[in-house]
């Protein structure tokens, strides 16, 4: 066993023991504890929990790499996955907290005095969370296989077991406090290698400062142009301006409509705490999200610069790919390049045999067949994930840091998975079972139902983690579009438009959700149904990732128009709206549990 | 976007859920409180839209020639500045609403 592996076992072991201990010491007995952590989570802790809940394995491992490839256009993720918190803090969180129940369908069903509206919101919650969670479980498996050498399946099972332990015992309370710990693990694991590589390339320990004020970006721009790429900072290289706009809106609004994020704001003690915890959440998220573009640029510069100066010292014939051992001009080996080629995430092919590896635009290989070079002059393939994963080795950090990155990736995946599992199971056990089917269920029955639904959700997520449908990774980003087109308009109008009624909300949600779902299926039919090509390429220039924006507009328009041509909501509903708008005041909602 | 047809009835005795302090909450006061909130939200969301969508996307090519530090201004807004300003906007909302809540005596 290598030193890195040994450290990984130790660090991952310690963090997992910590999560289990936290879960055990936060066991709950009643539904209020199970669904909303007894509404006793301090604002700053809820902020950290929300940040961990929010930042998935994709944010942690893949986002910097995506930005590195997309350059300017990577802003869709940076803006799209942060801007929604402003919407949450100003438009949704304080009022939902004042309303004070357990779930998104709770609000939608009560506000629109309709079991149909409740059911649609519950179904939307399950669809959104399920598409999202499958990728998370897979992420746990992948991190295990990469760092510990465990088969992916075993990694998934291990992740399921840990999540099951603290989610079943502690419900929302257990999940919340483990997420706080997971945030600390993931942010430390993200920042240490980022600071180290920033120091190495610019001499400045703060990545955000060296990104803006050092000459690294101008140097990167210059070297990109030399190699035939466009400038790194040139906008709209990978997407059109219209599509960048639509995708950013869909991701932002979707963020504000994601059930597992909204539910977090029910767990704080007051309206004021709901506002502040949105601020803390975004501050904690911004720590990672302003570091990611710096890593993206630094790592890309380092990759290009290393390849430009290095020469091929030796080539080892491999079964799947030839391993090129490179050396710097002074004769020292480029060891990280060798070790990452062995994982299949990095591949070279010295096509012109000049003893140098050259990076140019275009695909270097036929797909992922690293024995089949294309005619393009590009000699490099790299997987986006390598931008984050290889940093500790590039910066020559101790093995314990590499182990910490593994623990950070696992924390990111597990925290997001647990939040999603709770959102999904509470839609089934609280909204559908208790609020629709069995309103007379006892507290004991509801707890049993809550725990069994979490178990079902974990098994389902685990199944998809082990047998991922081919399209999972393709549709995860689309969960946002679905949330933007269904939940967000219904909640927003429910608070800000007193005239919004059940007919408007039901039609708005049904059409918004239906349109977005159908469009995604048509645009991604090649991966979902296996058609030779997508049935439609785009909708008026907008891609599947951005289509939720159009669905959202339909939802808003229908809800506003239909609400105005049908009967106004009953007086007690208008009073409910009045009451959620004021932080303190009589509880109009009957039965606050 | 809110159009209230029938003004909410002046509900008296909506004493805080815990404080037990007597509170007179008239329809006018409720309206004034909500208007203050909406104005603040409007201003903050205008800034939110400006720094992300306008500076980062709609004017991306125009602001490309203007530098911030060593990088184009639009690039800075799109990958750093807007995110930092988002955080500030939320805390500004929290602070101002704290004062508004106190002024209207609806603070918790």
PDB file of N, CA and C in Angstrom, chain A residues 117-171:
ATOM      1  N   UNK A 117     -52.432  20.868  -6.254  1.00  0.00           N
ATOM      2  CA  UNK A 117     -51.208  21.667  -6.259  1.00  0.00           C
ATOM      3  C   UNK A 117     -50.153  21.005  -5.375  1.00  0.00           C
ATOM      4  N   UNK A 118     -50.602  20.487  -4.207  1.00  0.00           N
ATOM      5  CA  UNK A 118     -49.675  19.828  -3.297  1.00  0.00           C
ATOM      6  C   UNK A 118     -49.032  18.616  -3.978  1.00  0.00           C
ATOM      7  N   UNK A 119     -49.866  17.852  -4.670  1.00  0.00           N
ATOM      8  CA  UNK A 119     -49.379  16.642  -5.321  1.00  0.00           C
ATOM      9  C   UNK A 119     -48.372  16.978  -6.425  1.00  0.00           C
ATOM     10  N   UNK A 120     -48.697  18.004  -7.236  1.00  0.00           N
ATOM     11  CA  UNK A 120     -47.761  18.378  -8.308  1.00  0.00           C
ATOM     12  C   UNK A 120     -46.422  18.805  -7.711  1.00  0.00           C
ATOM     13  N   UNK A 121     -46.481  19.618  -6.641  1.00  0.00           N
ATOM     14  CA  UNK A 121     -45.238  20.064  -6.012  1.00  0.00           C
ATOM     15  C   UNK A 121     -44.466  18.875  -5.446  1.00  0.00           C
ATOM     16  N   UNK A 122     -45.185  17.898  -4.885  1.00  0.00           N
ATOM     17  CA  UNK A 122     -44.515  16.719  -4.328  1.00  0.00           C
ATOM     18  C   UNK A 122     -43.872  15.889  -5.432  1.00  0.00           C
ATOM     19  N   UNK A 123     -44.597  15.727  -6.548  1.00  0.00           N
ATOM     20  CA  UNK A 123     -44.035  14.961  -7.665  1.00  0.00           C
ATOM     21  C   UNK A 123     -42.813  15.682  -8.241  1.00  0.00           C
ATOM     22  N   UNK A 124     -42.916  17.015  -8.385  1.00  0.00           N
ATOM     23  CA  UNK A 124     -41.768  17.782  -8.883  1.00  0.00           C
ATOM     24  C   UNK A 124     -40.570  17.585  -7.961  1.00  0.00           C
ATOM     25  N   UNK A 125     -40.822  17.596  -6.647  1.00  0.00           N
ATOM     26  CA  UNK A 125     -39.743  17.406  -5.680  1.00  0.00           C
ATOM     27  C   UNK A 125     -39.051  16.062  -5.881  1.00  0.00           C
ATOM     28  N   UNK A 126     -39.848  15.009  -6.054  1.00  0.00           N
ATOM     29  CA  UNK A 126     -39.259  13.678  -6.218  1.00  0.00           C
ATOM     30  C   UNK A 126     -38.465  13.597  -7.523  1.00  0.00           C
ATOM     31  N   UNK A 127     -39.037  14.121  -8.628  1.00  0.00           N
ATOM     32  CA  UNK A 127     -38.324  14.056  -9.917  1.00  0.00           C
ATOM     33  C   UNK A 127     -36.998  14.823  -9.842  1.00  0.00           C
ATOM     34  N   UNK A 128     -37.060  16.047  -9.307  1.00  0.00           N
ATOM     35  CA  UNK A 128     -35.862  16.881  -9.231  1.00  0.00           C
ATOM     36  C   UNK A 128     -34.792  16.199  -8.387  1.00  0.00           C
ATOM     37  N   UNK A 129     -35.188  15.726  -7.197  1.00  0.00           N
ATOM     38  CA  UNK A 129     -34.200  15.170  -6.281  1.00  0.00           C
ATOM     39  C   UNK A 129     -33.633  13.849  -6.784  1.00  0.00           C
ATOM     40  N   UNK A 130     -34.476  13.063  -7.446  1.00  0.00           N
ATOM     41  CA  UNK A 130     -34.009  11.755  -7.910  1.00  0.00           C
ATOM     42  C   UNK A 130     -32.971  11.901  -9.032  1.00  0.00           C
ATOM     43  N   UNK A 131     -33.216  12.820  -9.985  1.00  0.00           N
ATOM     44  CA  UNK A 131     -32.232  12.990 -11.057  1.00  0.00           C
ATOM     45  C   UNK A 131     -30.907  13.466 -10.478  1.00  0.00           C
ATOM     46  N   UNK A 132     -30.984  14.197  -9.402  1.00  0.00           N
ATOM     47  CA  UNK A 132     -29.800  14.808  -8.824  1.00  0.00           C
ATOM     48  C   UNK A 132     -29.015  13.826  -7.969  1.00  0.00           C
ATOM     49  N   UNK A 133     -29.739  12.972  -7.237  1.00  0.00           N
ATOM     50  CA  UNK A 133     -29.068  12.161  -6.221  1.00  0.00           C
ATOM     51  C   UNK A 133     -28.294  10.978  -6.824  1.00  0.00           C
ATOM     52  N   UNK A 134     -28.777  10.482  -7.964  1.00  0.00           N
ATOM     53  CA  UNK A 134     -28.104   9.326  -8.566  1.00  0.00           C
ATOM     54  C   UNK A 134     -26.648   9.669  -8.853  1.00  0.00           C
ATOM     55  N   UNK A 135     -26.430  10.868  -9.389  1.00  0.00           N
ATOM     56  CA  UNK A 135     -25.069  11.303  -9.691  1.00  0.00           C
ATOM     57  C   UNK A 135     -24.212  11.423  -8.448  1.00  0.00           C
ATOM     58  N   UNK A 136     -24.832  11.800  -7.321  1.00  0.00           N
ATOM     59  CA  UNK A 136     -24.064  11.959  -6.081  1.00  0.00           C
ATOM     60  C   UNK A 136     -23.526  10.624  -5.590  1.00  0.00           C
ATOM     61  N   UNK A 137     -24.395   9.578  -5.620  1.00  0.00           N
ATOM     62  CA  UNK A 137     -23.966   8.272  -5.143  1.00  0.00           C
ATOM     63  C   UNK A 137     -22.840   7.719  -6.013  1.00  0.00           C
ATOM     64  N   UNK A 138     -22.999   7.949  -7.331  1.00  0.00           N
ATOM     65  CA  UNK A 138     -21.938   7.549  -8.257  1.00  0.00           C
ATOM     66  C   UNK A 138     -20.642   8.280  -7.877  1.00  0.00           C
ATOM     67  N   UNK A 139     -20.775   9.562  -7.523  1.00  0.00           N
ATOM     68  CA  UNK A 139     -19.610  10.366  -7.143  1.00  0.00           C
ATOM     69  C   UNK A 139     -18.870   9.761  -5.963  1.00  0.00           C
ATOM     70  N   UNK A 140     -19.631   9.276  -4.971  1.00  0.00           N
ATOM     71  CA  UNK A 140     -19.007   8.636  -3.813  1.00  0.00           C
ATOM     72  C   UNK A 140     -18.180   7.435  -4.275  1.00  0.00           C
ATOM     73  N   UNK A 141     -18.788   6.614  -5.150  1.00  0.00           N
ATOM     74  CA  UNK A 141     -18.103   5.433  -5.655  1.00  0.00           C
ATOM     75  C   UNK A 141     -16.836   5.789  -6.414  1.00  0.00           C
ATOM     76  N   UNK A 142     -16.920   6.840  -7.232  1.00  0.00           N
ATOM     77  CA  UNK A 142     -15.762   7.225  -8.052  1.00  0.00           C
ATOM     78  C   UNK A 142     -14.617   7.730  -7.177  1.00  0.00           C
ATOM     79  N   UNK A 143     -14.945   8.534  -6.169  1.00  0.00           N
ATOM     80  CA  UNK A 143     -13.886   9.030  -5.284  1.00  0.00           C
ATOM     81  C   UNK A 143     -13.194   7.850  -4.591  1.00  0.00           C
ATOM     82  N   UNK A 144     -13.983   6.903  -4.111  1.00  0.00           N
ATOM     83  CA  UNK A 144     -13.396   5.728  -3.471  1.00  0.00           C
ATOM     84  C   UNK A 144     -12.486   4.970  -4.428  1.00  0.00           C
ATOM     85  N   UNK A 145     -12.954   4.785  -5.653  1.00  0.00           N
ATOM     86  CA  UNK A 145     -12.155   3.974  -6.571  1.00  0.00           C
ATOM     87  C   UNK A 145     -10.876   4.708  -6.955  1.00  0.00           C
ATOM     88  N   UNK A 146     -10.941   6.026  -7.087  1.00  0.00           N
ATOM     89  CA  UNK A 146      -9.750   6.763  -7.491  1.00  0.00           C
ATOM     90  C   UNK A 146      -8.709   6.853  -6.402  1.00  0.00           C
ATOM     91  N   UNK A 147      -9.150   7.063  -5.171  1.00  0.00           N
ATOM     92  CA  UNK A 147      -8.188   7.345  -4.110  1.00  0.00           C
ATOM     93  C   UNK A 147      -7.844   6.123  -3.283  1.00  0.00           C
ATOM     94  N   UNK A 148      -8.799   5.224  -3.122  1.00  0.00           N
ATOM     95  CA  UNK A 148      -8.564   4.097  -2.242  1.00  0.00           C
ATOM     96  C   UNK A 148      -8.374   2.817  -3.040  1.00  0.00           C
ATOM     97  N   UNK A 149      -8.762   2.839  -4.315  1.00  0.00           N
ATOM     98  CA  UNK A 149      -8.614   1.649  -5.133  1.00  0.00           C
ATOM     99  C   UNK A 149      -9.711   0.625  -4.885  1.00  0.00           C
ATOM    100  N   UNK A 150     -10.789   1.065  -4.237  1.00  0.00           N
ATOM    101  CA  UNK A 150     -11.931   0.175  -3.998  1.00  0.00           C
ATOM    102  C   UNK A 150     -12.776   0.124  -5.271  1.00  0.00           C
ATOM    103  N   UNK A 151     -13.430  -1.009  -5.577  1.00  0.00           N
ATOM    104  CA  UNK A 151     -14.349  -1.018  -6.725  1.00  0.00           C
ATOM    105  C   UNK A 151     -15.463   0.008  -6.501  1.00  0.00           C
ATOM    106  N   UNK A 152     -15.943   0.634  -7.593  1.00  0.00           N
ATOM    107  CA  UNK A 152     -16.956   1.682  -7.473  1.00  0.00           C
ATOM    108  C   UNK A 152     -18.160   1.213  -6.669  1.00  0.00           C
ATOM    109  N   UNK A 153     -18.596  -0.062  -6.949  1.00  0.00           N
ATOM    110  CA  UNK A 153     -19.792  -0.592  -6.283  1.00  0.00           C
ATOM    111  C   UNK A 153     -19.633  -0.581  -4.769  1.00  0.00           C
ATOM    112  N   UNK A 154     -18.450  -1.008  -4.311  1.00  0.00           N
ATOM    113  CA  UNK A 154     -18.226  -1.057  -2.862  1.00  0.00           C
ATOM    114  C   UNK A 154     -18.203   0.332  -2.269  1.00  0.00           C
ATOM    115  N   UNK A 155     -17.659   1.284  -3.043  1.00  0.00           N
ATOM    116  CA  UNK A 155     -17.661   2.673  -2.593  1.00  0.00           C
ATOM    117  C   UNK A 155     -19.082   3.175  -2.401  1.00  0.00           C
ATOM    118  N   UNK A 156     -19.957   2.853  -3.369  1.00  0.00           N
ATOM    119  CA  UNK A 156     -21.360   3.274  -3.280  1.00  0.00           C
ATOM    120  C   UNK A 156     -22.019   2.664  -2.043  1.00  0.00           C
ATOM    121  N   UNK A 157     -21.785   1.365  -1.833  1.00  0.00           N
ATOM    122  CA  UNK A 157     -22.407   0.677  -0.689  1.00  0.00           C
ATOM    123  C   UNK A 157     -21.927   1.286   0.630  1.00  0.00           C
ATOM    124  N   UNK A 158     -20.623   1.576   0.716  1.00  0.00           N
ATOM    125  CA  UNK A 158     -20.080   2.174   1.923  1.00  0.00           C
ATOM    126  C   UNK A 158     -20.711   3.548   2.172  1.00  0.00           C
ATOM    127  N   UNK A 159     -20.816   4.342   1.107  1.00  0.00           N
ATOM    128  CA  UNK A 159     -21.441   5.664   1.219  1.00  0.00           C
ATOM    129  C   UNK A 159     -22.882   5.541   1.685  1.00  0.00           C
ATOM    130  N   UNK A 160     -23.624   4.574   1.094  1.00  0.00           N
ATOM    131  CA  UNK A 160     -25.019   4.362   1.483  1.00  0.00           C
ATOM    132  C   UNK A 160     -25.135   4.027   2.959  1.00  0.00           C
ATOM    133  N   UNK A 161     -24.221   3.170   3.427  1.00  0.00           N
ATOM    134  CA  UNK A 161     -24.294   2.736   4.824  1.00  0.00           C
ATOM    135  C   UNK A 161     -24.110   3.923   5.762  1.00  0.00           C
ATOM    136  N   UNK A 162     -23.137   4.792   5.442  1.00  0.00           N
ATOM    137  CA  UNK A 162     -22.880   5.943   6.320  1.00  0.00           C
ATOM    138  C   UNK A 162     -24.075   6.902   6.309  1.00  0.00           C
ATOM    139  N   UNK A 163     -24.577   7.209   5.096  1.00  0.00           N
ATOM    140  CA  UNK A 163     -25.722   8.115   5.007  1.00  0.00           C
ATOM    141  C   UNK A 163     -26.922   7.517   5.747  1.00  0.00           C
ATOM    142  N   UNK A 164     -27.158   6.206   5.533  1.00  0.00           N
ATOM    143  CA  UNK A 164     -28.303   5.556   6.171  1.00  0.00           C
ATOM    144  C   UNK A 164     -28.221   5.717   7.678  1.00  0.00           C
ATOM    145  N   UNK A 165     -27.007   5.567   8.218  1.00  0.00           N
ATOM    146  CA  UNK A 165     -26.863   5.632   9.671  1.00  0.00           C
ATOM    147  C   UNK A 165     -27.335   6.975  10.226  1.00  0.00           C
ATOM    148  N   UNK A 166     -26.746   8.088   9.704  1.00  0.00           N
ATOM    149  CA  UNK A 166     -27.133   9.345  10.352  1.00  0.00           C
ATOM    150  C   UNK A 166     -28.472   9.882   9.867  1.00  0.00           C
ATOM    151  N   UNK A 167     -28.905   9.511   8.664  1.00  0.00           N
ATOM    152  CA  UNK A 167     -30.200  10.009   8.188  1.00  0.00           C
ATOM    153  C   UNK A 167     -31.358   9.285   8.874  1.00  0.00           C
ATOM    154  N   UNK A 168     -31.221   7.973   9.084  1.00  0.00           N
ATOM    155  CA  UNK A 168     -32.301   7.221   9.717  1.00  0.00           C
ATOM    156  C   UNK A 168     -32.438   7.589  11.181  1.00  0.00           C
ATOM    157  N   UNK A 169     -31.308   7.711  11.864  1.00  0.00           N
ATOM    158  CA  UNK A 169     -31.360   8.023  13.289  1.00  0.00           C
ATOM    159  C   UNK A 169     -31.757   9.471  13.524  1.00  0.00           C
ATOM    160  N   UNK A 170     -31.120  10.351  12.771  1.00  0.00           N
ATOM    161  CA  UNK A 170     -31.218  11.764  13.117  1.00  0.00           C
ATOM    162  C   UNK A 170     -32.086  12.596  12.208  1.00  0.00           C
ATOM    163  N   UNK A 171     -32.580  12.020  11.091  1.00  0.00           N
ATOM    164  CA  UNK A 171     -33.397  12.820  10.176  1.00  0.00           C
ATOM    165  C   UNK A 171     -32.696  14.119   9.841  1.00  0.00           C
TER     166      UNK A 171
END
